[in-house]
Amino acid sequence: MSTFSAPKGTYDLLPPESADFLAVREAISAPLRRAGYGYVETPGFEHVELFARGVGESTDIVTKEMYTLTTKGGDELALRPEGTASVLRAALQANLHRGALPVKLWYSGSYYRYERPQAGRYRHFSQVGAEALGAEDPALDAELVILAADAYRALGLRQVRLLLNSLGDAECRPVYRAALQDFLRALDLDEDTRARIEINPLRVLDDKRESVRAQLTDAPLMRDHLCEGCKSYHEQVRELLLAAGVEFEDDPRLVRGLDYYTRTTFEFVHDGLGSQSAVGGGGRYDGLAEMIGGPALPSVGWALGVDRTVLALRAEGVELPRADATEVFAVPVGEDARRTLFHTVTELRRQGVAADFAYGGKGLKNAMKSANRSGAALALVLGERDLAERVAQLKDLATGEQVAVPLENLTTEVLAKLNRPTAR
Ligand code: ATP
Ligand code: MG
C-alpha cells in the first residue's frame, strides 16, 4: 500500500484484466478502420465554452458533470466529458469539411464526468467513438449502426439490444416540441422538471422516476409528428438495417441527453448490467456544427463505452482470447545457460513468438512455477548437463512430455512445435 489511492470514481487497469480493455478497443475500432474511418486524437481538455455550446447548456453533462478549471493564464478549460464536440471542432479547425465529404473519423480515449460513482458509472471512463461529418444519407446512419452492432457481435456479446428512434428535424421537431410542452405543462411535476419542460422538454420523456413515468403514458410521440422527409429517411435507415440482418427495436420514447441530436437516434443496451444498461449510443446531429460557429454540416456518430462493454462481457461470461499471451517460457539453470537461453528468447521474439524468461536468478523449482503461471504451452529448460550435451529440454507444460532438442535448432524446433512457419 502507498499513502495514496486512486481518486473516487476512478480505477486502474491492471493485467490480466487490462487485456480485455485493449481487446474491446481493438474489436470496436477494427471494423471502423476497414470502413474508411481515419484516426483522430484531440486534447484531453478544451475551452469550456465548446462543451457549453456543443453539448448544450441545459444538459446534466454541462450543468453538473463537467470538470472545469481556470489556468494560471486565465483560460477557462474543461476536461472533455465526451468526444463529438472536440472532434467536430478539430475537423472544422483543419478545414477537413472543405475536402471530400463525408469526413469519417474514429477516436478512442478517456473522458471525465463528475458523476455519482456506482457500478458502470465512473468519473474517468473510456470510449471509442466514430463520426461521419458532412453528409445526409440514410446509408451513412445505417453504416455506423451496423459497424457498432458488428463490433459487439465480434466480441461474442449476445445480450446487446439496439433501440432505434427518429427525433425529427428543424421542420417537424419544433411543432412536436410545442405539443409535448402543452402536454407536460398539465402534469403534476416538481419544480426542476417544470423548468426542464421549458428548456429541453424531450428530456422529460427520459425521466427514470416511476411517479413521472406513470404520467407519461399518453404523451405525444415524435413518431406521430415526423414530417415526410424525416419519415422517409427513417424508413430507409430501418430497411438498410433489416437487410444487413441487424436486429433493432423501435423505441418511440428514446431521446438522448444531448441537445443537438436530430433524426436517427439509437442506443445499445445490455440486459446484464443493472441500471447502467447503456453500453453505447449515438445518432445524427445536423445542427451541431453551426452551434459551435461552423457551417451547416449534417453529421452522424456514436460513442461506445469501453468500461461497460467489458462489464457486459463479464456478465455474459465471455472470455476473450489473450492476443499476446506467453507461448514459450525459458528456464535456465546456471550462468552459461542464462546467456544461451536469453539469446534464444530474443531470437524467438524476433520470429514473432511470445516468449518470456525466468528473471531474477530463481532456482529451478520457482522458475518452473513461473513457467506454469505464465500460461505458456512450452517451457525451454536448460541445465548444466544439457549445456554440456549441447541440447535443451523442450517441455510441453500441458502434458509434461519432454524432448531433448539440439541447441543449434532450438528456434526452428520451437517454431515447428508451435506449428509456425519459419521465416527463412
Ligand atoms: P447514461 O445514460 O448511462 O448516463 P449517457 O447518455 O450519459 O449514459 P453517452 O454520453 O451517450 O452516455 O456516452 C456513451 C457511452 O459512454 C454510454 O453508453 C456509456 O457506455 C458510456 N458512459 C457514459 N458515461 C459513463 C460513465 N460515467 N462511466 C462509464 N461509462 C460511461
Ligand atoms: Mg450520463
Short mmCIF file of C-alpha atoms and ligand atoms in Angstrom, two decimals:
data_model
loop_
_atom_site.label_atom_id
_atom_site.label_comp_id
_atom_site.label_asym_id
_atom_site.label_seq_id
_atom_site.Cartn_x
_atom_site.Cartn_y
_atom_site.Cartn_z
CA MET A 1 0.00 0.00 0.00
CA SER A 2 1.14 3.55 -0.63
CA THR A 3 -0.22 6.61 1.17
CA PHE A 4 -2.33 7.31 -1.90
CA SER A 5 -5.20 5.59 -3.61
CA ALA A 6 -6.89 6.41 -6.90
CA PRO A 7 -9.42 9.27 -6.69
CA LYS A 8 -13.06 8.42 -6.03
CA GLY A 9 -14.89 7.15 -9.08
CA THR A 10 -11.72 6.04 -10.86
CA TYR A 11 -9.94 2.72 -11.13
CA ASP A 12 -6.72 1.38 -12.54
CA LEU A 13 -6.49 -1.06 -15.40
CA LEU A 14 -4.08 -3.80 -14.46
CA PRO A 15 -3.06 -7.09 -16.05
CA PRO A 16 -4.50 -9.54 -16.74
CA GLU A 17 -7.90 -7.75 -16.90
CA SER A 18 -6.45 -4.75 -18.75
CA ALA A 19 -6.02 -7.02 -21.80
CA ASP A 20 -9.82 -7.08 -22.14
CA PHE A 21 -9.88 -3.29 -22.47
CA LEU A 22 -7.35 -3.40 -25.27
CA ALA A 23 -9.28 -6.19 -26.95
CA VAL A 24 -12.54 -4.22 -26.74
CA ARG A 25 -10.93 -1.09 -28.18
CA GLU A 26 -9.47 -3.20 -30.98
CA ALA A 27 -12.75 -5.00 -31.68
CA ILE A 28 -14.67 -1.74 -31.90
CA SER A 29 -12.11 0.14 -33.96
CA ALA A 30 -11.14 -2.61 -36.43
CA PRO A 31 -14.48 -2.50 -38.34
CA LEU A 32 -14.27 1.30 -38.44
CA ARG A 33 -10.78 1.29 -39.88
CA ARG A 34 -11.89 -1.17 -42.55
CA ALA A 35 -14.80 1.12 -43.41
CA GLY A 36 -12.64 4.14 -44.18
CA TYR A 37 -12.65 5.90 -40.82
CA GLY A 38 -9.38 7.70 -40.04
CA TYR A 39 -7.97 8.03 -36.54
CA VAL A 40 -8.33 11.39 -34.81
CA GLU A 41 -6.88 12.42 -31.46
CA THR A 42 -7.76 15.66 -29.72
CA PRO A 43 -6.60 17.17 -26.40
CA GLY A 44 -7.95 15.87 -23.12
CA PHE A 45 -9.25 19.35 -22.36
CA GLU A 46 -10.93 22.09 -24.37
CA HIS A 47 -12.36 25.55 -23.78
CA VAL A 48 -15.38 25.21 -21.51
CA GLU A 49 -17.43 27.15 -23.99
CA LEU A 50 -17.05 24.42 -26.64
CA PHE A 51 -18.88 21.94 -24.44
CA ALA A 52 -21.34 24.51 -23.09
CA ARG A 53 -22.44 25.21 -26.67
CA GLY A 54 -21.72 21.86 -28.28
CA VAL A 55 -23.16 19.58 -25.63
CA GLY A 56 -25.84 22.01 -24.51
CA GLU A 57 -26.19 24.43 -21.60
CA SER A 58 -29.20 22.57 -20.25
CA THR A 59 -27.72 19.07 -20.16
CA ASP A 60 -26.62 17.31 -17.00
CA ILE A 61 -23.18 16.94 -18.53
CA VAL A 62 -22.69 20.70 -18.68
CA THR A 63 -24.62 21.77 -15.59
CA LYS A 64 -23.42 19.10 -13.17
CA GLU A 65 -20.83 16.73 -14.57
CA MET A 66 -18.04 18.81 -16.06
CA TYR A 67 -14.58 19.11 -14.51
CA THR A 68 -13.67 22.74 -15.11
CA LEU A 69 -10.56 24.67 -14.26
CA THR A 70 -9.09 28.12 -14.69
CA THR A 71 -5.49 28.05 -15.89
CA LYS A 72 -2.78 30.31 -14.48
CA GLY A 73 -3.17 32.28 -17.71
CA GLY A 74 -6.87 32.76 -17.06
CA ASP A 75 -8.28 30.31 -19.65
CA GLU A 76 -11.48 28.51 -18.68
CA LEU A 77 -10.97 24.88 -19.62
CA ALA A 78 -12.84 21.64 -19.03
CA LEU A 79 -11.69 18.03 -19.09
CA ARG A 80 -13.55 16.54 -22.04
CA PRO A 81 -16.81 14.88 -20.95
CA GLU A 82 -17.44 13.40 -24.43
CA GLY A 83 -15.84 13.28 -27.85
CA THR A 84 -18.16 14.65 -30.51
CA ALA A 85 -17.77 18.37 -29.85
CA SER A 86 -13.96 18.10 -29.80
CA VAL A 87 -13.77 16.01 -32.97
CA LEU A 88 -16.04 18.39 -34.83
CA ARG A 89 -14.04 21.37 -33.55
CA ALA A 90 -10.81 19.74 -34.76
CA ALA A 91 -12.26 18.91 -38.19
CA LEU A 92 -13.58 22.44 -38.67
CA GLN A 93 -10.33 23.99 -37.43
CA ALA A 94 -8.35 21.97 -40.01
CA ASN A 95 -10.93 22.68 -42.74
CA LEU A 96 -11.45 18.98 -43.36
CA HIS A 97 -15.04 19.80 -44.31
CA ARG A 98 -13.76 21.69 -47.39
CA GLY A 99 -12.41 18.42 -48.81
CA ALA A 100 -14.23 15.26 -49.82
CA LEU A 101 -17.35 14.54 -47.78
CA PRO A 102 -18.22 12.78 -45.63
CA VAL A 103 -15.18 13.11 -43.39
CA LYS A 104 -15.09 9.83 -41.47
CA LEU A 105 -13.18 9.78 -38.19
CA TRP A 106 -12.78 7.48 -35.21
CA TYR A 107 -11.28 8.07 -31.79
CA SER A 108 -10.50 6.30 -28.56
CA GLY A 109 -9.73 7.83 -25.22
CA SER A 110 -10.52 8.88 -21.68
CA TYR A 111 -13.50 11.03 -20.72
CA TYR A 112 -14.31 12.71 -17.44
CA ARG A 113 -17.63 13.35 -15.74
CA TYR A 114 -18.26 14.34 -12.16
CA GLU A 115 -21.00 11.78 -11.51
CA ARG A 116 -22.12 9.77 -8.52
CA PRO A 117 -19.85 6.72 -8.83
CA GLN A 118 -21.54 3.32 -8.96
CA ALA A 119 -21.13 0.07 -10.85
CA GLY A 120 -20.66 1.00 -14.52
CA ARG A 121 -20.60 4.74 -13.79
CA TYR A 122 -17.23 6.31 -13.18
CA ARG A 123 -15.65 9.74 -13.13
CA HIS A 124 -12.97 8.64 -15.54
CA PHE A 125 -14.07 6.25 -18.25
CA SER A 126 -13.16 5.22 -21.71
CA GLN A 127 -14.95 5.40 -25.04
CA VAL A 128 -14.35 4.50 -28.65
CA GLY A 129 -16.29 6.77 -30.97
CA ALA A 130 -16.93 7.42 -34.65
CA GLU A 131 -18.19 10.45 -36.50
CA ALA A 132 -19.14 10.87 -40.17
CA LEU A 133 -19.26 14.57 -41.00
CA GLY A 134 -20.89 16.41 -43.84
CA ALA A 135 -23.36 14.03 -45.45
CA GLU A 136 -27.03 13.43 -45.10
CA ASP A 137 -27.57 9.91 -46.32
CA PRO A 138 -29.55 7.15 -44.58
CA ALA A 139 -26.85 4.68 -45.70
CA LEU A 140 -24.32 6.56 -43.58
CA ASP A 141 -26.52 6.32 -40.48
CA ALA A 142 -27.04 2.63 -41.25
CA GLU A 143 -23.30 2.08 -41.81
CA LEU A 144 -22.45 3.38 -38.36
CA VAL A 145 -25.12 1.35 -36.62
CA ILE A 146 -24.05 -1.80 -38.48
CA LEU A 147 -20.38 -1.24 -37.58
CA ALA A 148 -21.25 -0.94 -33.89
CA ALA A 149 -23.54 -3.97 -33.96
CA ASP A 150 -20.86 -5.99 -35.78
CA ALA A 151 -18.28 -4.97 -33.16
CA TYR A 152 -20.45 -6.25 -30.32
CA ARG A 153 -21.07 -9.44 -32.25
CA ALA A 154 -17.39 -9.94 -32.97
CA LEU A 155 -16.75 -9.68 -29.24
CA GLY A 156 -19.21 -12.52 -28.69
CA LEU A 157 -21.86 -10.47 -26.89
CA ARG A 158 -25.36 -11.84 -27.35
CA GLN A 159 -27.47 -9.76 -25.00
CA VAL A 160 -26.94 -6.37 -26.60
CA ARG A 161 -30.17 -4.82 -27.84
CA LEU A 162 -30.39 -1.91 -30.27
CA LEU A 163 -33.07 0.72 -29.65
CA LEU A 164 -33.90 2.99 -32.56
CA ASN A 165 -35.87 6.20 -32.98
CA SER A 166 -36.06 9.38 -35.01
CA LEU A 167 -36.03 12.78 -33.33
CA GLY A 168 -37.22 14.72 -36.37
CA ASP A 169 -35.54 17.77 -37.82
CA ALA A 170 -35.73 21.57 -37.85
CA GLU A 171 -39.06 21.35 -39.71
CA CYS A 172 -41.05 18.91 -37.59
CA ARG A 173 -39.31 18.88 -34.23
CA PRO A 174 -40.42 22.41 -33.14
CA VAL A 175 -44.07 21.52 -33.80
CA TYR A 176 -43.72 18.32 -31.79
CA ARG A 177 -41.79 20.13 -29.05
CA ALA A 178 -44.66 22.59 -28.61
CA ALA A 179 -47.23 19.77 -28.49
CA LEU A 180 -45.13 17.93 -25.91
CA GLN A 181 -44.76 21.08 -23.82
CA ASP A 182 -48.55 21.59 -23.81
CA PHE A 183 -48.99 18.04 -22.60
CA LEU A 184 -46.26 18.24 -19.94
CA ARG A 185 -47.38 21.59 -18.52
CA ALA A 186 -50.68 20.00 -17.48
CA LEU A 187 -48.94 17.30 -15.38
CA ASP A 188 -48.19 17.21 -11.68
CA LEU A 189 -44.41 17.68 -11.66
CA ASP A 190 -41.75 19.12 -9.35
CA GLU A 191 -40.17 22.49 -9.97
CA ASP A 192 -36.97 21.23 -11.62
CA THR A 193 -38.93 19.13 -14.06
CA ARG A 194 -41.27 22.05 -14.82
CA ALA A 195 -38.22 24.15 -15.63
CA ARG A 196 -36.94 21.38 -17.90
CA ILE A 197 -40.23 21.46 -19.85
CA GLU A 198 -39.37 24.97 -20.97
CA ILE A 199 -35.70 24.33 -21.81
CA ASN A 200 -35.49 20.76 -23.05
CA PRO A 201 -38.89 19.05 -22.90
CA LEU A 202 -37.75 15.89 -24.73
CA ARG A 203 -35.57 15.01 -21.80
CA VAL A 204 -38.61 14.78 -19.52
CA LEU A 205 -39.53 11.67 -21.54
CA ASP A 206 -36.26 10.17 -20.31
CA ASP A 207 -37.14 10.63 -16.61
CA LYS A 208 -36.50 7.39 -14.76
CA ARG A 209 -38.82 8.07 -11.76
CA GLU A 210 -41.97 5.98 -11.61
CA SER A 211 -44.06 8.95 -10.41
CA VAL A 212 -43.14 10.78 -13.63
CA ARG A 213 -43.26 7.77 -15.94
CA ALA A 214 -46.81 6.95 -14.85
CA GLN A 215 -47.96 10.34 -16.12
CA LEU A 216 -46.25 9.97 -19.48
CA THR A 217 -48.24 7.07 -20.91
CA ASP A 218 -50.30 9.33 -23.16
CA ALA A 219 -47.51 11.77 -24.01
CA PRO A 220 -47.40 12.71 -27.69
CA LEU A 221 -44.61 10.93 -29.55
CA MET A 222 -42.20 12.30 -32.15
CA ARG A 223 -43.07 9.30 -34.32
CA ASP A 224 -46.56 10.71 -34.90
CA HIS A 225 -45.22 14.15 -35.76
CA LEU A 226 -42.42 13.33 -38.24
CA CYS A 227 -42.52 15.34 -41.46
CA GLU A 228 -42.49 13.45 -44.79
CA GLY A 229 -38.74 13.95 -45.21
CA CYS A 230 -37.92 12.53 -41.78
CA LYS A 231 -40.39 9.70 -42.14
CA SER A 232 -38.92 8.50 -45.42
CA TYR A 233 -35.32 8.98 -44.17
CA HIS A 234 -36.05 6.89 -41.11
CA GLU A 235 -37.77 4.20 -43.14
CA GLN A 236 -34.68 3.90 -45.34
CA VAL A 237 -32.39 3.53 -42.33
CA ARG A 238 -34.67 0.81 -40.95
CA GLU A 239 -34.71 -1.05 -44.27
CA LEU A 240 -30.92 -0.95 -44.58
CA LEU A 241 -30.53 -2.35 -41.06
CA LEU A 242 -33.05 -5.11 -41.74
CA ALA A 243 -31.27 -6.01 -44.98
CA ALA A 244 -27.98 -6.22 -43.05
CA GLY A 245 -29.54 -8.59 -40.55
CA VAL A 246 -29.13 -6.09 -37.70
CA GLU A 247 -31.98 -6.50 -35.27
CA PHE A 248 -33.44 -3.44 -33.58
CA GLU A 249 -36.41 -2.36 -31.53
CA ASP A 250 -38.34 0.77 -32.44
CA ASP A 251 -38.39 2.83 -29.29
CA PRO A 252 -40.54 5.92 -29.81
CA ARG A 253 -39.55 7.24 -26.37
CA LEU A 254 -35.82 7.06 -26.91
CA VAL A 255 -34.31 10.52 -26.57
CA ARG A 256 -30.71 11.49 -25.99
CA GLY A 257 -29.32 13.59 -23.18
CA LEU A 258 -27.76 15.94 -25.70
CA ASP A 259 -29.44 18.89 -27.39
CA TYR A 260 -28.00 18.63 -30.85
CA TYR A 261 -29.42 15.31 -31.98
CA THR A 262 -31.73 15.21 -35.00
CA ARG A 263 -33.38 12.37 -36.93
CA THR A 264 -31.73 8.97 -36.36
CA THR A 265 -31.04 8.28 -32.71
CA PHE A 266 -30.08 4.97 -31.19
CA GLU A 267 -28.80 3.31 -28.10
CA PHE A 268 -27.24 -0.08 -27.41
CA VAL A 269 -28.33 -1.56 -24.09
CA HIS A 270 -27.19 -4.67 -22.30
CA ASP A 271 -29.56 -6.53 -20.02
CA GLY A 272 -26.90 -7.89 -17.69
CA LEU A 273 -25.75 -4.54 -16.35
CA GLY A 274 -28.49 -3.44 -13.97
CA SER A 275 -29.38 0.24 -14.10
CA GLN A 276 -26.25 1.31 -16.04
CA SER A 277 -27.54 -0.60 -19.04
CA ALA A 278 -26.49 1.74 -21.88
CA VAL A 279 -23.31 0.42 -23.44
CA GLY A 280 -23.26 2.91 -26.28
CA GLY A 281 -25.30 5.39 -28.18
CA GLY A 282 -25.37 7.96 -30.88
CA GLY A 283 -27.25 9.49 -33.72
CA ARG A 284 -27.46 12.27 -36.20
CA TYR A 285 -26.54 15.78 -35.15
CA ASP A 286 -27.24 18.03 -38.11
CA GLY A 287 -27.27 21.21 -36.03
CA LEU A 288 -24.07 20.87 -34.04
CA ALA A 289 -21.53 22.41 -36.42
CA GLU A 290 -23.49 25.65 -36.63
CA MET A 291 -23.92 25.62 -32.86
CA ILE A 292 -20.14 25.85 -32.44
CA GLY A 293 -19.72 28.58 -35.05
CA GLY A 294 -19.16 26.46 -38.16
CA PRO A 295 -21.10 25.99 -41.40
CA ALA A 296 -24.10 23.70 -41.76
CA LEU A 297 -22.61 20.21 -41.66
CA PRO A 298 -25.09 17.35 -41.29
CA SER A 299 -23.34 14.55 -39.42
CA VAL A 300 -23.87 11.29 -37.59
CA GLY A 301 -21.84 9.44 -34.99
CA TRP A 302 -21.71 7.25 -31.93
CA ALA A 303 -19.70 6.61 -28.82
CA LEU A 304 -19.43 3.20 -27.18
CA GLY A 305 -18.41 2.83 -23.56
CA VAL A 306 -15.40 0.56 -23.17
CA ASP A 307 -15.84 0.07 -19.39
CA ARG A 308 -19.45 -1.07 -19.70
CA THR A 309 -18.64 -3.28 -22.69
CA VAL A 310 -16.05 -5.07 -20.54
CA LEU A 311 -18.66 -5.41 -17.77
CA ALA A 312 -21.09 -6.82 -20.34
CA LEU A 313 -18.51 -9.42 -21.39
CA ARG A 314 -18.12 -10.45 -17.74
CA ALA A 315 -21.90 -10.55 -17.25
CA GLU A 316 -22.20 -12.96 -20.18
CA GLY A 317 -19.16 -14.95 -19.15
CA VAL A 318 -17.41 -14.26 -22.45
CA GLU A 319 -13.66 -14.98 -22.28
CA LEU A 320 -11.69 -13.09 -24.88
CA PRO A 321 -8.64 -14.79 -26.34
CA ARG A 322 -5.48 -13.15 -24.97
CA ALA A 323 -3.74 -11.83 -28.04
CA ASP A 324 -0.13 -11.73 -26.84
CA ALA A 325 -0.19 -14.44 -24.19
CA THR A 326 3.17 -16.05 -23.49
CA GLU A 327 3.75 -19.15 -25.63
CA VAL A 328 7.20 -20.17 -24.54
CA PHE A 329 8.86 -19.72 -21.15
CA ALA A 330 12.60 -20.14 -20.78
CA VAL A 331 14.06 -21.66 -17.62
CA PRO A 332 17.88 -21.57 -17.39
CA VAL A 333 19.90 -23.16 -14.63
CA GLY A 334 23.33 -21.57 -14.18
CA GLU A 335 25.07 -18.55 -15.71
CA ASP A 336 26.03 -20.08 -19.08
CA ALA A 337 22.53 -21.43 -19.57
CA ARG A 338 21.10 -17.98 -18.79
CA ARG A 339 23.18 -16.37 -21.52
CA THR A 340 22.25 -19.03 -24.07
CA LEU A 341 18.52 -19.04 -23.32
CA PHE A 342 18.32 -15.26 -23.11
CA HIS A 343 19.63 -15.19 -26.65
CA THR A 344 17.10 -17.85 -27.71
CA VAL A 345 14.25 -15.82 -26.21
CA THR A 346 15.38 -12.75 -28.15
CA GLU A 347 15.54 -14.84 -31.34
CA LEU A 348 12.07 -16.31 -30.75
CA ARG A 349 10.59 -12.86 -30.15
CA ARG A 350 12.16 -11.63 -33.37
CA GLN A 351 10.44 -14.54 -35.11
CA GLY A 352 7.09 -13.39 -33.68
CA VAL A 353 6.82 -15.84 -30.80
CA ALA A 354 5.56 -14.54 -27.44
CA ALA A 355 8.40 -15.67 -25.20
CA ASP A 356 9.37 -14.90 -21.61
CA PHE A 357 12.24 -15.71 -19.31
CA ALA A 358 12.81 -16.63 -15.66
CA TYR A 359 14.41 -13.42 -14.43
CA GLY A 360 15.88 -12.82 -11.01
CA GLY A 361 18.09 -15.90 -10.74
CA LYS A 362 15.36 -18.18 -9.39
CA GLY A 363 16.01 -21.82 -8.60
CA LEU A 364 14.61 -24.47 -10.97
CA LYS A 365 11.52 -25.11 -8.86
CA ASN A 366 10.47 -21.45 -8.63
CA ALA A 367 11.31 -20.87 -12.26
CA MET A 368 9.05 -23.80 -13.30
CA LYS A 369 6.31 -22.30 -11.15
CA SER A 370 6.66 -19.04 -13.09
CA ALA A 371 6.57 -21.02 -16.34
CA ASN A 372 3.30 -22.68 -15.35
CA ARG A 373 1.80 -19.41 -14.12
CA SER A 374 2.68 -17.65 -17.39
CA GLY A 375 0.16 -19.79 -19.24
CA ALA A 376 2.82 -20.76 -21.80
CA ALA A 377 2.33 -24.00 -23.72
CA LEU A 378 6.03 -24.77 -23.79
CA ALA A 379 8.96 -24.44 -21.43
CA LEU A 380 12.56 -24.45 -22.57
CA VAL A 381 14.70 -25.81 -19.78
CA LEU A 382 18.47 -25.64 -19.96
CA GLY A 383 20.61 -27.15 -17.19
CA GLU A 384 24.36 -27.59 -16.92
CA ARG A 385 24.34 -31.19 -18.13
CA ASP A 386 22.11 -30.20 -21.10
CA LEU A 387 24.56 -27.48 -21.95
CA ALA A 388 27.44 -29.97 -21.91
CA GLU A 389 25.44 -32.18 -24.29
CA ARG A 390 24.50 -29.18 -26.49
CA VAL A 391 20.74 -29.78 -26.05
CA ALA A 392 17.84 -28.09 -24.28
CA GLN A 393 14.72 -29.74 -22.88
CA LEU A 394 11.55 -28.68 -24.65
CA LYS A 395 8.70 -29.41 -22.28
CA ASP A 396 5.01 -29.45 -23.12
CA LEU A 397 3.56 -27.86 -20.00
CA ALA A 398 0.11 -29.34 -20.55
CA THR A 399 1.18 -32.99 -20.88
CA GLY A 400 4.54 -32.85 -19.08
CA GLU A 401 6.08 -34.54 -22.10
CA GLN A 402 9.71 -33.53 -22.65
CA VAL A 403 12.12 -33.89 -25.56
CA ALA A 404 15.79 -33.00 -25.89
CA VAL A 405 16.41 -30.61 -28.79
CA PRO A 406 19.85 -29.71 -30.20
CA LEU A 407 20.83 -26.14 -29.28
CA GLU A 408 21.63 -25.25 -32.92
CA ASN A 409 18.00 -25.93 -33.95
CA LEU A 410 16.28 -24.56 -30.90
CA THR A 411 14.37 -21.73 -32.56
CA THR A 412 13.35 -23.89 -35.53
CA GLU A 413 12.20 -26.73 -33.26
CA VAL A 414 10.13 -24.36 -31.10
CA LEU A 415 8.54 -22.81 -34.17
CA ALA A 416 7.72 -26.27 -35.51
CA LYS A 417 6.26 -27.34 -32.19
CA LEU A 418 4.06 -24.22 -32.26
CA ASN A 419 3.03 -25.02 -35.83
CA ARG A 420 4.56 -21.77 -37.00
CA PRO A 421 6.09 -21.46 -40.45
CA THR A 422 9.75 -20.49 -40.25
CA ALA A 423 10.62 -17.05 -41.60
CA ARG A 424 13.57 -18.24 -43.68
P1 ATP B 1 -26.09 7.27 -19.13
O1 ATP B 1 -27.49 7.43 -19.56
O2 ATP B 1 -25.79 5.90 -18.62
O3 ATP B 1 -25.61 8.36 -18.21
P2 ATP B 1 -25.06 8.78 -21.33
O4 ATP B 1 -26.25 9.03 -22.15
O5 ATP B 1 -24.58 9.85 -20.40
O6 ATP B 1 -25.23 7.41 -20.48
P3 ATP B 1 -23.27 8.98 -23.57
O7 ATP B 1 -22.91 10.38 -23.29
O8 ATP B 1 -24.14 8.68 -24.72
O9 ATP B 1 -23.86 8.29 -22.24
O10 ATP B 1 -21.92 8.12 -23.69
C1 ATP B 1 -21.85 6.93 -24.46
C2 ATP B 1 -21.46 5.73 -23.61
O11 ATP B 1 -20.39 6.05 -22.73
C3 ATP B 1 -22.55 5.25 -22.68
O12 ATP B 1 -23.46 4.43 -23.35
C4 ATP B 1 -21.76 4.51 -21.63
O13 ATP B 1 -21.44 3.20 -22.07
C5 ATP B 1 -20.50 5.30 -21.54
N1 ATP B 1 -20.54 6.19 -20.36
C6 ATP B 1 -21.13 7.40 -20.24
N2 ATP B 1 -20.93 7.91 -19.02
C7 ATP B 1 -20.19 6.99 -18.33
C8 ATP B 1 -19.63 6.92 -17.02
N3 ATP B 1 -19.78 7.92 -16.15
N4 ATP B 1 -18.93 5.81 -16.66
C9 ATP B 1 -18.75 4.79 -17.53
N5 ATP B 1 -19.23 4.81 -18.78
C10 ATP B 1 -19.94 5.88 -19.19
MG MG B 2 -24.87 10.26 -18.38
#
